Short mmCIF file of C-alpha atoms in Angstrom, two decimals:
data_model
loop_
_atom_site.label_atom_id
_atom_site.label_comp_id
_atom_site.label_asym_id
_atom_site.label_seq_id
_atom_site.Cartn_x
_atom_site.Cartn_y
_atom_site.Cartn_z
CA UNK A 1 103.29 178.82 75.16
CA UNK A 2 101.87 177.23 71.85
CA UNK A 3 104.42 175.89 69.94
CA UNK A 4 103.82 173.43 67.00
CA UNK A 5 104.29 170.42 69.20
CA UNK A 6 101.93 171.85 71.88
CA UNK A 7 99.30 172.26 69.46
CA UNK A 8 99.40 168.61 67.79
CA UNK A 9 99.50 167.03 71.27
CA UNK A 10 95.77 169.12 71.92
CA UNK A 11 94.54 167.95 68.68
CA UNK A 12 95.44 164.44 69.05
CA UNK A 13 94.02 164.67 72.42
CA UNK A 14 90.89 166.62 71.44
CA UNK A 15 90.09 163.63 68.69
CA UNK A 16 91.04 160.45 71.06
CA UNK A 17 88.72 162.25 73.94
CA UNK A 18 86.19 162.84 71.49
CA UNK A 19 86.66 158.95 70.19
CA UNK A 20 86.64 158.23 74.35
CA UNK A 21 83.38 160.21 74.63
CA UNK A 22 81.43 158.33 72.36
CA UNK A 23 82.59 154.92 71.74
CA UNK A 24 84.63 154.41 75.04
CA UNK A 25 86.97 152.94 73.35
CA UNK A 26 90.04 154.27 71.89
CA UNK A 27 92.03 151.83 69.47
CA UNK A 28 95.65 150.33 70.83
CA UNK A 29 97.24 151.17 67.13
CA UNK A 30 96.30 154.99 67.56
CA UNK A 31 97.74 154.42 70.68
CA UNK A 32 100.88 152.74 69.83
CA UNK A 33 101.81 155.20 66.71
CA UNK A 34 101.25 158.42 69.43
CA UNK A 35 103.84 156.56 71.34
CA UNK A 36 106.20 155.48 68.63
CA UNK A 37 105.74 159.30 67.73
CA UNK A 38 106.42 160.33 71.20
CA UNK A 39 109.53 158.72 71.54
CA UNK A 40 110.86 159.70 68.21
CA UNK A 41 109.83 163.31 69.19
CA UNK A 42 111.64 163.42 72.31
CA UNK A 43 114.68 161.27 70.68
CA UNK A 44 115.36 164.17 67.95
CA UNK A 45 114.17 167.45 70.04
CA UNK A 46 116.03 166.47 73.30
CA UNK A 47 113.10 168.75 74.60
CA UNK A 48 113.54 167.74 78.28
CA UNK A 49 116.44 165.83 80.12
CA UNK A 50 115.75 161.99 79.15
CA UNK A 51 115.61 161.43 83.02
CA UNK A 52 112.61 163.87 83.31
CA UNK A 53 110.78 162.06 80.58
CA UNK A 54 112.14 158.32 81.65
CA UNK A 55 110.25 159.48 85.15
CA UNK A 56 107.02 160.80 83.13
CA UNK A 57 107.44 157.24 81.67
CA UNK A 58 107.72 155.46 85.05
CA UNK A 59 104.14 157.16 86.35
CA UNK A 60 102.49 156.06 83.21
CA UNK A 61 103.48 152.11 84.22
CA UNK A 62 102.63 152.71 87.48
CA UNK A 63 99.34 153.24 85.93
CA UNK A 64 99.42 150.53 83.88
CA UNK A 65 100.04 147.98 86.81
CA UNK A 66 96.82 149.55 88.55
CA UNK A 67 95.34 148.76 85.42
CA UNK A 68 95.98 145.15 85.60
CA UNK A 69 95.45 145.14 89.77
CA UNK A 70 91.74 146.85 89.55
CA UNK A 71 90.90 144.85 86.34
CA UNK A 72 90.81 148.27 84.78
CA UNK A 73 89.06 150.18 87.14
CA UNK A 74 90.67 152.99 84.87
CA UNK A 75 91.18 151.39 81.77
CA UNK A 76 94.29 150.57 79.55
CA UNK A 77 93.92 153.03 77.31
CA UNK A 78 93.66 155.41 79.76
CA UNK A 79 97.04 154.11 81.39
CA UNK A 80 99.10 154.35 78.22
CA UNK A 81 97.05 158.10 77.22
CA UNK A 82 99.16 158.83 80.97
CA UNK A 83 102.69 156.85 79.76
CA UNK A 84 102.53 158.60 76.21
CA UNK A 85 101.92 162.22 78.56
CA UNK A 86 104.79 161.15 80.87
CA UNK A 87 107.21 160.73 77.83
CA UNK A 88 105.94 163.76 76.08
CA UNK A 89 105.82 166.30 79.12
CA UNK A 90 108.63 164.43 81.73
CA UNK A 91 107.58 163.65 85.67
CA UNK A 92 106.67 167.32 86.52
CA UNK A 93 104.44 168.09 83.60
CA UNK A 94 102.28 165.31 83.80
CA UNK A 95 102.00 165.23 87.33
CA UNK A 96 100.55 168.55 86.39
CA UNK A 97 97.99 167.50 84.01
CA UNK A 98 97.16 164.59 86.40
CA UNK A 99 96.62 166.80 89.18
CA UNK A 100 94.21 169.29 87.62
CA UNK A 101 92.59 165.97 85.79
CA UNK A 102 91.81 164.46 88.53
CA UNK A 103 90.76 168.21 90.11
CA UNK A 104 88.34 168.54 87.94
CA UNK A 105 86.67 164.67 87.61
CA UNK A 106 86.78 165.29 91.72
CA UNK A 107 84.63 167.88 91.61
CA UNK A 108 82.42 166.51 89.12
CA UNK A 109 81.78 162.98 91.34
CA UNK A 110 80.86 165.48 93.77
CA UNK A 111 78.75 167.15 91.94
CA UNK A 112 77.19 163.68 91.25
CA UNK A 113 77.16 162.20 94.66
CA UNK A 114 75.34 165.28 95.92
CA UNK A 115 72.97 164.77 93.01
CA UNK A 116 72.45 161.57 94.39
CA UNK A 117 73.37 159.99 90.87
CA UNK A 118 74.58 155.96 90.59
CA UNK A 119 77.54 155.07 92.05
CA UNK A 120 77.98 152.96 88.95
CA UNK A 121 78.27 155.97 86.87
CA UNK A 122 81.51 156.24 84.63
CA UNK A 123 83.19 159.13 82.85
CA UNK A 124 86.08 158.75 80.09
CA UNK A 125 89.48 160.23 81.59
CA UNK A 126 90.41 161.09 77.85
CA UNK A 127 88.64 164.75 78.46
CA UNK A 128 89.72 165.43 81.79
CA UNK A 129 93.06 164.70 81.13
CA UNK A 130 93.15 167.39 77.61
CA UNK A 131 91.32 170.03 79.93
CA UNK A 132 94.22 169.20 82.32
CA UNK A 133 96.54 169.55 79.55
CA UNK A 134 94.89 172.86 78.09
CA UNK A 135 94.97 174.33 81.65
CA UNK A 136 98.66 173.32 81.67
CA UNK A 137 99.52 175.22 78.67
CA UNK A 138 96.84 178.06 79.34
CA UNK A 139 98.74 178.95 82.44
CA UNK A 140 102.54 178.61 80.76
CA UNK A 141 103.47 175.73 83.14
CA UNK A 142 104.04 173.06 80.09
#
């Protein structure tokens, strides 16, 4: 269902893939105030149980330390995009978004591999995780 908060979350996610897209880059302070946001969000709304969205959290520095271990194989600002999801949606919903994110970039390296396209090739997350998220909300499961 698209509620208010639903539809901010796809526009900030529609601008930082777009940002992702074309400078591969997305800024830490953009990052830092959707968090700060985040947390003040879920502090006043009590939208899920805090444990749901302290376990949303948890993925997103799981991510983080794979970050740091594959010398950001998938970057940092892709890790925190997944911590600032995890707060925001709690375990189950992002686990959601991740697993239709990385559903559809599957398919896509696929698509690539049988194209016989470089294996160096890279793709920002930032629009496979808001298709994720739009599926996720699409479907009534967020």
């Amino acid at each position: 269902m698209w509620t208010v908060s639903r539809i901010v979350a796809m526009v900030i996610l529609t601008g930082l893939s777009f940002m992702d897209y074309k400078i591969r880059k997305v800024p830490r302070d953009v990052l830092l105030l959707c968090m700060a946001g985040t947390v003040l969000y879920q502090a006043v709304t009590q939208n899920i149980d805090w444990m749901v969205s302290l376990g949303g959290g948890l993925i997103g520095m799981i991510f983080i330390g794979i970050s740091k271990i594959t010398r950001e194989a998938i970057g940092y600002g892709d890790s925190l995009a997944i911590l600032i999801l995890g707060i925001y949606l709690g375990v189950w919903g992002l686990l959601e978004v991740l697993a239709t994110s990385f559903f559809i970039l599957g398919i896509l390296a696929l698509g690539c591999v049988t194209l016989r396209r470089k294996k160096s090739l890279a793709f920002p997350f930032y629009p496979f995780l808001t298709v994720g998220y739009l599926f996720g909300v699409c479907i009534g499961g967020l």
